[in-house]
mmCIF file of C-alpha atoms in Angstrom:
data_model
loop_
_atom_site.group_PDB
_atom_site.id
_atom_site.type_symbol
_atom_site.label_atom_id
_atom_site.label_comp_id
_atom_site.label_asym_id
_atom_site.label_seq_id
_atom_site.Cartn_x
_atom_site.Cartn_y
_atom_site.Cartn_z
ATOM 1 C CA MET Z 1 6.565 -18.471 -9.493
ATOM 2 C CA LYS Z 2 9.493 -20.560 -10.147
ATOM 3 C CA GLN Z 3 13.179 -19.692 -9.427
ATOM 4 C CA LEU Z 4 15.676 -21.489 -11.749
ATOM 5 C CA LEU Z 5 19.392 -20.776 -12.420
ATOM 6 C CA ASN Z 6 19.103 -17.863 -10.065
ATOM 7 C CA THR Z 7 16.306 -16.257 -12.085
ATOM 8 C CA LEU Z 8 12.875 -15.662 -10.723
ATOM 9 C CA TYR Z 9 10.134 -16.298 -13.159
ATOM 10 C CA ILE Z 10 6.858 -14.900 -12.231
ATOM 11 C CA THR Z 11 3.970 -16.280 -14.143
ATOM 12 C CA THR Z 12 0.950 -15.418 -12.128
ATOM 13 C CA PRO Z 13 -1.095 -12.768 -14.056
ATOM 14 C CA ASP Z 14 -1.758 -9.336 -12.518
ATOM 15 C CA THR Z 15 1.015 -9.298 -9.960
ATOM 16 C CA TYR Z 16 2.644 -6.281 -8.379
ATOM 17 C CA LEU Z 17 6.383 -6.435 -7.644
ATOM 18 C CA ALA Z 18 7.649 -4.424 -4.586
ATOM 19 C CA LEU Z 19 10.659 -4.210 -2.329
ATOM 20 C CA ASP Z 20 10.477 -5.004 1.527
ATOM 21 C CA GLY Z 21 14.172 -4.664 3.026
ATOM 22 C CA GLU Z 22 16.378 -7.014 1.017
ATOM 23 C CA ASN Z 23 13.449 -9.063 -0.461
ATOM 24 C CA ILE Z 24 11.461 -8.843 -3.491
ATOM 25 C CA VAL Z 25 7.715 -9.145 -2.611
ATOM 26 C CA VAL Z 26 5.336 -10.470 -5.235
ATOM 27 C CA LEU Z 27 1.673 -9.403 -4.485
ATOM 28 C CA LYS Z 28 -1.660 -9.978 -5.899
ATOM 29 C CA ASP Z 29 -4.616 -8.265 -4.618
ATOM 30 C CA ASP Z 30 -2.606 -6.903 -1.712
ATOM 31 C CA GLU Z 31 -1.501 -10.413 -0.582
ATOM 32 C CA ASP Z 32 1.996 -11.612 -0.480
ATOM 33 C CA LEU Z 33 2.477 -14.574 -2.895
ATOM 34 C CA ILE Z 34 6.189 -15.009 -2.344
ATOM 35 C CA ARG Z 35 9.171 -13.402 -0.935
ATOM 36 C CA VAL Z 36 12.718 -13.862 -2.144
ATOM 37 C CA PRO Z 37 15.910 -12.421 -1.046
ATOM 38 C CA LEU Z 38 17.499 -10.331 -3.591
ATOM 39 C CA HIS Z 39 20.982 -11.572 -2.950
ATOM 40 C CA ASN Z 40 19.898 -14.888 -4.277
ATOM 41 C CA LEU Z 41 18.922 -13.656 -7.763
ATOM 42 C CA GLU Z 42 20.806 -12.732 -11.072
ATOM 43 C CA GLY Z 43 17.627 -11.867 -12.674
ATOM 44 C CA ILE Z 44 13.692 -11.439 -12.725
ATOM 45 C CA ILE Z 45 11.375 -12.137 -15.368
ATOM 46 C CA THR Z 46 7.634 -11.491 -15.006
ATOM 47 C CA PHE Z 47 4.760 -12.459 -17.632
ATOM 48 C CA GLY Z 48 2.045 -9.921 -17.481
ATOM 49 C CA TYR Z 49 2.083 -7.762 -14.322
ATOM 50 C CA ALA Z 50 0.238 -5.003 -12.464
ATOM 51 C CA GLY Z 51 3.248 -2.931 -11.967
ATOM 52 C CA ALA Z 52 6.639 -2.704 -10.138
ATOM 53 C CA SER Z 53 7.741 -0.294 -7.545
ATOM 54 C CA PRO Z 54 10.644 2.167 -8.591
ATOM 55 C CA LYS Z 55 12.275 1.380 -5.427
ATOM 56 C CA LEU Z 56 12.631 -2.389 -6.424
ATOM 57 C CA MET Z 57 13.988 -1.678 -9.916
ATOM 58 C CA GLY Z 58 16.554 0.804 -8.203
ATOM 59 C CA ALA Z 59 17.562 -1.752 -5.787
ATOM 60 C CA CYS Z 60 17.988 -4.488 -8.643
ATOM 61 C CA ALA Z 61 20.039 -1.924 -10.701
ATOM 62 C CA ASP Z 62 22.274 -1.481 -7.718
ATOM 63 C CA ARG Z 63 22.732 -4.948 -7.485
ATOM 64 C CA LYS Z 64 23.107 -5.867 -11.080
ATOM 65 C CA ILE Z 65 19.749 -7.846 -11.191
ATOM 66 C CA SER Z 66 17.975 -7.582 -14.590
ATOM 67 C CA VAL Z 67 14.275 -7.156 -14.455
ATOM 68 C CA SER Z 68 12.545 -8.207 -17.595
ATOM 69 C CA PHE Z 69 8.865 -7.414 -18.374
ATOM 70 C CA LEU Z 70 6.922 -9.634 -20.739
ATOM 71 C CA THR Z 71 3.296 -9.942 -21.893
ATOM 72 C CA ALA Z 72 1.282 -12.631 -20.606
ATOM 73 C CA ASN Z 73 1.566 -14.153 -24.016
ATOM 74 C CA GLY Z 74 5.479 -13.951 -23.754
ATOM 75 C CA ARG Z 75 6.189 -11.026 -25.987
ATOM 76 C CA PHE Z 76 9.147 -9.240 -24.758
ATOM 77 C CA LEU Z 77 8.586 -5.568 -23.613
ATOM 78 C CA ALA Z 78 11.570 -4.177 -21.851
ATOM 79 C CA SER Z 79 14.348 -4.806 -19.459
ATOM 80 C CA VAL Z 80 15.756 -2.715 -16.673
ATOM 81 C CA VAL Z 81 19.388 -3.104 -15.831
ATOM 82 C CA GLY Z 82 22.092 -1.270 -13.986
ATOM 83 C CA THR Z 83 24.735 0.675 -15.745
ATOM 84 C CA GLU Z 84 27.351 -2.105 -14.663
ATOM 85 C CA GLN Z 85 25.288 -4.850 -15.936
ATOM 86 C CA GLY Z 86 27.374 -7.330 -17.781
ATOM 87 C CA ASN Z 87 25.165 -7.704 -20.961
ATOM 88 C CA VAL Z 88 27.826 -5.846 -22.878
ATOM 89 C CA LEU Z 89 30.510 -8.248 -22.164
ATOM 90 C CA LEU Z 90 28.049 -11.081 -22.842
ATOM 91 C CA ARG Z 91 27.043 -9.867 -26.241
ATOM 92 C CA LYS Z 92 30.793 -9.142 -27.064
ATOM 93 C CA LYS Z 93 31.650 -12.910 -26.386
ATOM 94 C CA GLN Z 94 28.330 -13.733 -28.559
ATOM 95 C CA TYR Z 95 29.626 -11.719 -31.374
ATOM 96 C CA ARG Z 96 33.174 -13.120 -31.239
ATOM 97 C CA ILE Z 97 31.994 -16.554 -31.243
ATOM 98 C CA SER Z 98 29.488 -15.852 -34.109
ATOM 99 C CA ASP Z 99 32.305 -14.742 -36.150
ATOM 100 C CA ASP Z 100 34.513 -17.887 -35.580
ATOM 101 C CA GLU Z 101 33.665 -21.069 -37.576
ATOM 102 C CA ASN Z 102 34.645 -23.363 -34.930
ATOM 103 C CA GLY Z 103 33.136 -21.604 -32.111
ATOM 104 C CA SER Z 104 29.849 -21.609 -33.818
ATOM 105 C CA VAL Z 105 29.970 -25.245 -34.733
ATOM 106 C CA ALA Z 106 30.440 -26.168 -31.314
ATOM 107 C CA ILE Z 107 26.920 -24.377 -30.466
ATOM 108 C CA ALA Z 108 25.219 -25.339 -33.650
ATOM 109 C CA ARG Z 109 26.212 -28.968 -33.367
ATOM 110 C CA ASN Z 110 24.498 -29.348 -29.927
ATOM 111 C CA ILE Z 111 21.534 -27.268 -31.047
ATOM 112 C CA LEU Z 112 20.990 -29.768 -33.950
ATOM 113 C CA LEU Z 113 21.829 -32.783 -31.960
ATOM 114 C CA GLY Z 114 18.711 -31.608 -29.762
ATOM 115 C CA LYS Z 115 16.766 -31.198 -32.854
ATOM 116 C CA LEU Z 116 17.363 -34.740 -34.312
ATOM 117 C CA TYR Z 117 17.154 -36.336 -31.064
ATOM 118 C CA ASN Z 118 13.532 -34.910 -30.436
ATOM 119 C CA SER Z 119 12.418 -35.385 -33.831
ATOM 120 C CA ARG Z 120 13.133 -38.827 -33.526
ATOM 121 C CA GLY Z 121 11.535 -38.867 -30.097
ATOM 122 C CA VAL Z 122 8.300 -37.862 -31.667
ATOM 123 C CA ILE Z 123 8.296 -40.605 -34.051
ATOM 124 C CA GLU Z 124 9.253 -43.294 -31.428
ATOM 125 C CA ARG Z 125 6.349 -41.888 -29.304
ATOM 126 C CA SER Z 126 3.970 -42.256 -32.174
ATOM 127 C CA ILE Z 127 5.182 -45.796 -32.816
ATOM 128 C CA ARG Z 128 4.773 -46.666 -29.070
ATOM 129 C CA ASP Z 129 1.458 -45.162 -28.661
ATOM 130 C CA HIS Z 130 -0.347 -45.888 -32.017
ATOM 131 C CA ALA Z 131 1.371 -48.850 -33.595
ATOM 132 C CA MET Z 132 -2.042 -50.186 -34.945
ATOM 133 C CA ARG Z 133 -2.956 -46.998 -36.608
ATOM 134 C CA ILE Z 134 0.263 -46.045 -38.465
ATOM 135 C CA ASP Z 135 2.713 -47.461 -41.020
ATOM 136 C CA ALA Z 136 5.211 -48.627 -38.146
ATOM 137 C CA ILE Z 137 7.674 -50.096 -40.744
ATOM 138 C CA LYS Z 138 7.865 -46.819 -42.350
ATOM 139 C CA LEU Z 139 8.141 -44.801 -39.213
ATOM 140 C CA LYS Z 140 10.906 -47.025 -37.888
ATOM 141 C CA ALA Z 141 12.790 -46.671 -41.063
ATOM 142 C CA ALA Z 142 12.767 -42.685 -40.595
ATOM 143 C CA SER Z 143 13.701 -43.202 -36.880
ATOM 144 C CA GLY Z 144 16.724 -45.153 -37.939
ATOM 145 C CA PHE Z 145 17.664 -42.745 -40.557
ATOM 146 C CA ILE Z 146 17.548 -39.845 -38.136
ATOM 147 C CA SER Z 147 19.648 -42.103 -35.662
ATOM 148 C CA GLU Z 148 22.375 -42.416 -37.857
ATOM 149 C CA SER Z 149 22.147 -38.705 -38.559
ATOM 150 C CA ILE Z 150 22.710 -37.936 -34.806
ATOM 151 C CA GLN Z 151 25.798 -40.025 -34.861
ATOM 152 C CA ARG Z 152 27.115 -38.224 -37.949
ATOM 153 C CA MET Z 153 26.266 -34.819 -36.237
ATOM 154 C CA ARG Z 154 28.250 -35.643 -33.107
ATOM 155 C CA ILE Z 155 31.621 -35.389 -35.252
ATOM 156 C CA VAL Z 156 30.496 -32.632 -37.597
ATOM 157 C CA GLU Z 157 33.340 -30.034 -38.040
ATOM 158 C CA THR Z 158 31.680 -27.350 -40.286
ATOM 159 C CA LEU Z 159 28.426 -25.311 -40.446
ATOM 160 C CA ASP Z 160 27.858 -26.424 -43.940
ATOM 161 C CA SER Z 161 28.132 -30.056 -42.924
ATOM 162 C CA ALA Z 162 25.840 -29.583 -40.028
ATOM 163 C CA ARG Z 163 23.291 -28.069 -42.172
ATOM 164 C CA GLY Z 164 23.461 -30.858 -44.734
ATOM 165 C CA ILE Z 165 22.968 -33.579 -42.108
ATOM 166 C CA GLU Z 166 20.018 -31.448 -40.644
ATOM 167 C CA GLY Z 167 18.412 -30.909 -43.867
ATOM 168 C CA GLU Z 168 18.518 -34.658 -44.919
ATOM 169 C CA ALA Z 169 17.004 -35.559 -41.667
ATOM 170 C CA ALA Z 170 14.334 -32.925 -41.820
ATOM 171 C CA THR Z 171 13.272 -34.261 -45.094
ATOM 172 C CA ARG Z 172 13.051 -37.748 -43.817
ATOM 173 C CA TYR Z 173 11.064 -36.303 -40.817
ATOM 174 C CA PHE Z 174 8.448 -34.617 -42.919
ATOM 175 C CA SER Z 175 8.412 -37.488 -45.279
ATOM 176 C CA ILE Z 176 6.436 -39.471 -42.622
ATOM 177 C CA PHE Z 177 4.653 -36.440 -41.034
ATOM 178 C CA ASP Z 178 1.307 -37.218 -42.564
ATOM 179 C CA GLU Z 179 1.349 -40.719 -40.842
ATOM 180 C CA LEU Z 180 1.250 -38.955 -37.336
ATOM 181 C CA ILE Z 181 -2.225 -37.421 -38.364
ATOM 182 C CA LEU Z 182 -4.783 -39.782 -36.998
ATOM 183 C CA GLN Z 183 -8.028 -37.877 -37.534
ATOM 184 C CA LYS Z 184 -9.956 -36.488 -40.501
ATOM 185 C CA LYS Z 185 -7.406 -37.453 -43.044
ATOM 186 C CA GLU Z 186 -9.534 -36.191 -45.779
ATOM 187 C CA ASP Z 187 -9.317 -32.614 -44.296
ATOM 188 C CA PHE Z 188 -5.931 -32.645 -42.631
ATOM 189 C CA PHE Z 189 -3.159 -34.081 -44.881
ATOM 190 C CA PHE Z 190 0.526 -33.175 -45.255
ATOM 191 C CA HIS Z 191 2.545 -33.690 -48.377
ATOM 192 C CA ALA Z 192 5.480 -31.420 -47.722
ATOM 193 C CA ARG Z 193 6.387 -28.430 -45.834
ATOM 194 C CA SER Z 194 5.107 -25.110 -47.700
ATOM 195 C CA ARG Z 195 5.669 -21.906 -45.851
ATOM 196 C CA ARG Z 196 4.900 -18.769 -48.000
ATOM 197 C CA PRO Z 197 2.227 -19.184 -48.441
ATOM 198 C CA PRO Z 198 1.151 -22.364 -46.457
ATOM 199 C CA SER Z 199 -0.788 -24.406 -48.985
ATOM 200 C CA ASP Z 200 -2.831 -26.555 -46.712
ATOM 201 C CA ARG Z 201 -4.398 -26.713 -43.166
ATOM 202 C CA VAL Z 202 -1.638 -28.374 -41.583
ATOM 203 C CA ASN Z 203 1.077 -26.168 -43.008
ATOM 204 C CA ALA Z 204 -1.283 -23.173 -41.870
ATOM 205 C CA MET Z 205 -1.042 -24.487 -38.286
ATOM 206 C CA LEU Z 206 2.589 -25.384 -38.301
ATOM 207 C CA SER Z 207 3.503 -21.950 -39.638
ATOM 208 C CA LEU Z 208 1.335 -20.300 -36.993
ATOM 209 C CA ALA Z 209 2.839 -22.463 -34.170
ATOM 210 C CA TYR Z 210 6.383 -21.739 -35.577
ATOM 211 C CA THR Z 211 5.782 -17.972 -35.297
ATOM 212 C CA LEU Z 212 4.431 -18.169 -31.841
ATOM 213 C CA LEU Z 213 7.537 -20.318 -30.859
ATOM 214 C CA SER Z 214 9.995 -17.893 -32.484
ATOM 215 C CA ALA Z 215 8.349 -15.035 -30.520
ATOM 216 C CA GLU Z 216 8.709 -16.887 -27.310
ATOM 217 C CA VAL Z 217 12.423 -17.794 -27.934
ATOM 218 C CA ALA Z 218 13.109 -14.076 -28.974
ATOM 219 C CA SER Z 219 11.697 -12.934 -25.708
ATOM 220 C CA ALA Z 220 13.846 -15.523 -23.817
ATOM 221 C CA VAL Z 221 16.949 -14.419 -25.696
ATOM 222 C CA SER Z 222 16.396 -10.758 -24.758
ATOM 223 C CA SER Z 223 15.566 -11.342 -21.385
ATOM 224 C CA VAL Z 224 18.932 -12.891 -20.634
ATOM 225 C CA GLY Z 225 20.919 -10.118 -22.349
ATOM 226 C CA LEU Z 226 21.834 -11.851 -25.637
ATOM 227 C CA ASP Z 227 21.273 -10.361 -29.039
ATOM 228 C CA PRO Z 228 18.446 -12.182 -30.943
ATOM 229 C CA PHE Z 229 19.865 -10.957 -34.364
ATOM 230 C CA VAL Z 230 23.266 -12.737 -34.079
ATOM 231 C CA GLY Z 231 23.134 -16.548 -34.385
ATOM 232 C CA PHE Z 232 25.592 -19.349 -34.722
ATOM 233 C CA LEU Z 233 23.771 -21.837 -37.101
ATOM 234 C CA HIS Z 234 21.709 -19.070 -38.804
ATOM 235 C CA ARG Z 235 24.032 -16.306 -40.185
ATOM 236 C CA ASP Z 236 23.406 -12.742 -40.025
ATOM 237 C CA ARG Z 237 20.836 -11.250 -42.154
ATOM 238 C CA PRO Z 238 19.110 -7.778 -41.857
ATOM 239 C CA GLY Z 239 15.778 -8.179 -39.796
ATOM 240 C CA ARG Z 240 16.252 -11.897 -39.081
ATOM 241 C CA ARG Z 241 16.435 -12.816 -35.501
ATOM 242 C CA SER Z 242 19.019 -15.560 -36.160
ATOM 243 C CA LEU Z 243 19.701 -16.597 -32.711
ATOM 244 C CA SER Z 244 16.056 -17.064 -31.929
ATOM 245 C CA LEU Z 245 15.917 -19.208 -35.006
ATOM 246 C CA ASP Z 246 18.881 -21.261 -33.692
ATOM 247 C CA LEU Z 247 17.471 -21.878 -30.345
ATOM 248 C CA MET Z 248 13.919 -22.791 -31.581
ATOM 249 C CA GLU Z 249 15.308 -25.612 -33.679
ATOM 250 C CA GLU Z 250 15.495 -27.916 -30.723
ATOM 251 C CA LEU Z 251 11.943 -27.146 -29.672
ATOM 252 C CA ARG Z 252 10.090 -27.241 -33.051
ATOM 253 C CA SER Z 253 9.077 -30.899 -33.093
ATOM 254 C CA VAL Z 254 8.452 -31.467 -29.418
ATOM 255 C CA PHE Z 255 6.527 -28.245 -28.925
ATOM 256 C CA ALA Z 256 5.037 -26.826 -31.979
ATOM 257 C CA ASP Z 257 4.535 -29.960 -34.235
ATOM 258 C CA ARG Z 258 3.206 -32.127 -31.305
ATOM 259 C CA PHE Z 259 0.919 -29.159 -30.465
ATOM 260 C CA VAL Z 260 -0.475 -29.090 -33.956
ATOM 261 C CA LEU Z 261 -0.989 -32.923 -34.131
ATOM 262 C CA THR Z 262 -2.941 -32.684 -30.723
ATOM 263 C CA MET Z 263 -5.166 -30.085 -32.088
ATOM 264 C CA ILE Z 264 -5.896 -32.227 -34.965
ATOM 265 C CA ASN Z 265 -5.934 -35.732 -33.439
ATOM 266 C CA THR Z 266 -8.120 -34.511 -30.415
ATOM 267 C CA ARG Z 267 -10.612 -32.877 -32.967
ATOM 268 C CA GLN Z 268 -10.070 -29.251 -31.568
ATOM 269 C CA ILE Z 269 -9.956 -28.012 -35.024
ATOM 270 C CA GLU Z 270 -12.299 -28.296 -37.827
ATOM 271 C CA ALA Z 271 -11.934 -27.954 -41.697
ATOM 272 C CA SER Z 272 -14.307 -24.983 -41.766
ATOM 273 C CA ASP Z 273 -12.121 -22.984 -39.289
ATOM 274 C CA PHE Z 274 -9.872 -22.257 -42.411
ATOM 275 C CA LEU Z 275 -10.231 -19.822 -45.223
ATOM 276 C CA GLN Z 276 -8.333 -19.294 -48.454
ATOM 277 C CA SER Z 277 -6.846 -15.878 -48.921
ATOM 278 C CA GLU Z 278 -6.483 -13.908 -52.277
ATOM 279 C CA ASP Z 279 -2.803 -15.047 -52.811
ATOM 280 C CA GLY Z 280 -3.965 -18.720 -52.336
ATOM 281 C CA SER Z 281 -2.666 -19.188 -48.695
ATOM 282 C CA ILE Z 282 -4.719 -21.235 -46.117
ATOM 283 C CA LEU Z 283 -5.343 -19.273 -42.934
ATOM 284 C CA LEU Z 284 -7.279 -19.725 -39.772
ATOM 285 C CA ARG Z 285 -10.353 -17.696 -39.293
ATOM 286 C CA ASP Z 286 -10.561 -15.206 -36.476
ATOM 287 C CA GLU Z 287 -12.437 -17.198 -33.858
ATOM 288 C CA PRO Z 288 -10.578 -20.448 -34.587
ATOM 289 C CA ARG Z 289 -7.187 -18.545 -34.317
ATOM 290 C CA LYS Z 290 -8.383 -17.427 -30.785
ATOM 291 C CA LYS Z 291 -9.066 -21.055 -29.964
ATOM 292 C CA PHE Z 292 -5.661 -21.928 -31.238
ATOM 293 C CA LEU Z 293 -3.808 -19.312 -29.271
ATOM 294 C CA THR Z 294 -5.857 -20.222 -26.143
ATOM 295 C CA ALA Z 295 -4.731 -23.887 -26.389
ATOM 296 C CA TRP Z 296 -1.247 -22.645 -26.863
ATOM 297 C CA GLN Z 297 -1.319 -20.933 -23.531
ATOM 298 C CA VAL Z 298 -2.874 -23.834 -21.844
ATOM 299 C CA ARG Z 299 0.060 -26.091 -23.351
ATOM 300 C CA LYS Z 300 2.577 -23.751 -22.038
ATOM 301 C CA GLN Z 301 1.440 -24.288 -18.611
ATOM 302 C CA GLU Z 302 1.673 -28.092 -18.593
ATOM 303 C CA LYS Z 303 4.613 -29.380 -16.472
ATOM 304 C CA ILE Z 304 7.482 -31.462 -17.571
ATOM 305 C CA GLU Z 305 10.919 -32.383 -15.911
ATOM 306 C CA HIS Z 306 13.621 -30.318 -17.646
ATOM 307 C CA PRO Z 307 16.261 -32.944 -18.603
ATOM 308 C CA PHE Z 308 19.247 -30.954 -17.703
ATOM 309 C CA LEU Z 309 18.055 -29.303 -14.421
ATOM 310 C CA LYS Z 310 16.121 -32.372 -13.412
ATOM 311 C CA GLU Z 311 13.389 -29.996 -12.018
ATOM 312 C CA LYS Z 312 9.779 -29.626 -12.830
ATOM 313 C CA ILE Z 313 8.989 -26.627 -14.882
ATOM 314 C CA GLU Z 314 6.291 -25.374 -17.187
ATOM 315 C CA TRP Z 315 6.735 -25.898 -20.882
ATOM 316 C CA GLY Z 316 6.667 -22.167 -21.479
ATOM 317 C CA LEU Z 317 9.554 -21.651 -19.467
ATOM 318 C CA VAL Z 318 11.769 -24.073 -21.317
ATOM 319 C CA PRO Z 319 13.045 -21.264 -24.000
ATOM 320 C CA TYR Z 320 13.997 -19.147 -21.093
ATOM 321 C CA VAL Z 321 16.060 -22.009 -19.376
ATOM 322 C CA GLN Z 322 17.696 -22.686 -22.726
ATOM 323 C CA ALA Z 323 18.615 -19.077 -23.068
ATOM 324 C CA SER Z 324 19.975 -18.961 -19.720
ATOM 325 C CA LEU Z 325 22.108 -22.024 -20.381
ATOM 326 C CA LEU Z 326 23.425 -20.626 -23.496
ATOM 327 C CA ALA Z 327 24.259 -17.287 -21.762
ATOM 328 C CA ARG Z 328 26.020 -19.353 -18.973
ATOM 329 C CA TYR Z 329 28.018 -21.424 -21.665
ATOM 330 C CA LEU Z 330 29.055 -18.058 -23.340
ATOM 331 C CA ARG Z 331 30.091 -16.676 -19.926
ATOM 332 C CA GLY Z 332 32.304 -19.854 -19.275
ATOM 333 C CA ASP Z 333 30.357 -21.202 -16.604
ATOM 334 C CA LEU Z 334 29.518 -24.452 -18.425
ATOM 335 C CA ASP Z 335 31.832 -26.655 -20.648
ATOM 336 C CA GLU Z 336 29.435 -26.809 -23.550
ATOM 337 C CA TYR Z 337 25.628 -25.723 -24.168
ATOM 338 C CA PRO Z 338 23.202 -28.399 -22.977
ATOM 339 C CA PRO Z 339 20.377 -28.703 -25.611
ATOM 340 C CA PHE Z 340 16.894 -29.633 -24.621
ATOM 341 C CA LEU Z 341 16.439 -33.423 -24.894
ATOM 342 C CA TRP Z 342 12.816 -34.296 -24.628
ATOM 343 C CA LYS Z 343 12.151 -37.592 -22.765
#
């Protein structure tokens, strides 16, 4: 359990949520794990649960406290909110800013600053930790290019300009991605990003990791009352969760890319774990995919210090914190959206 930004996150599996007076009680096997006064809370998000009492849900609805239910893997299921819960006002503000170029740029700029900063951080970490095993000069050049892109991004005034800077930096980042692969280079190599279909084992793993991350962010966005289909950087398109794609940008390199690199560089994955489908795409076999998903869940439980909150949290809670910070910005509680800046 963790309380952040007046939201209680319950990550212990098979818990039951109940009400005792003015407190929410989290129980597991009839044992009280934690009690939190309801008046301290704006929201409750629970990952994997045995149930929740109607009395608790009614009390939360009366007090305008949202209760969001997610699977243990982070897939959004449903939220319970009261009739006067302010999500409609929050979403109307989201829609207005999405339709406004200047308002969208203010958010998109910070999101992309986070993406560029974190991409550069991944490169710099590799230079620091593996200088003797990589082409450090090549990586330093890429890092320098992204550093210059960060400075250009700080003063960007249009979405097209922001996308152009980000696109150039992403091309430079992926141009050195193969250098970050340290093991079994004959089996795991990266020449360019290929999506539909993934053309090699590394792209197959990246695509799966990005899919998992996108689902995490979509659940986070929904749990705080935002519309995952209305973004600021990614524009509206039927069926596309544009806001989820926005917020995952700053987490791609530091969570998904580093996870894939760890799976390869620690030899947790083998060339024989993949198969080629009829359309030519490379995919993980069933059992290795389960291993991949298990390792993903383990990584989500690792603790980091959130750079804005200055508190220790699990990696898996980062999307929920970022979604909450965005909601606070839209409500006017923050002067700007603070992106996740990995350290």
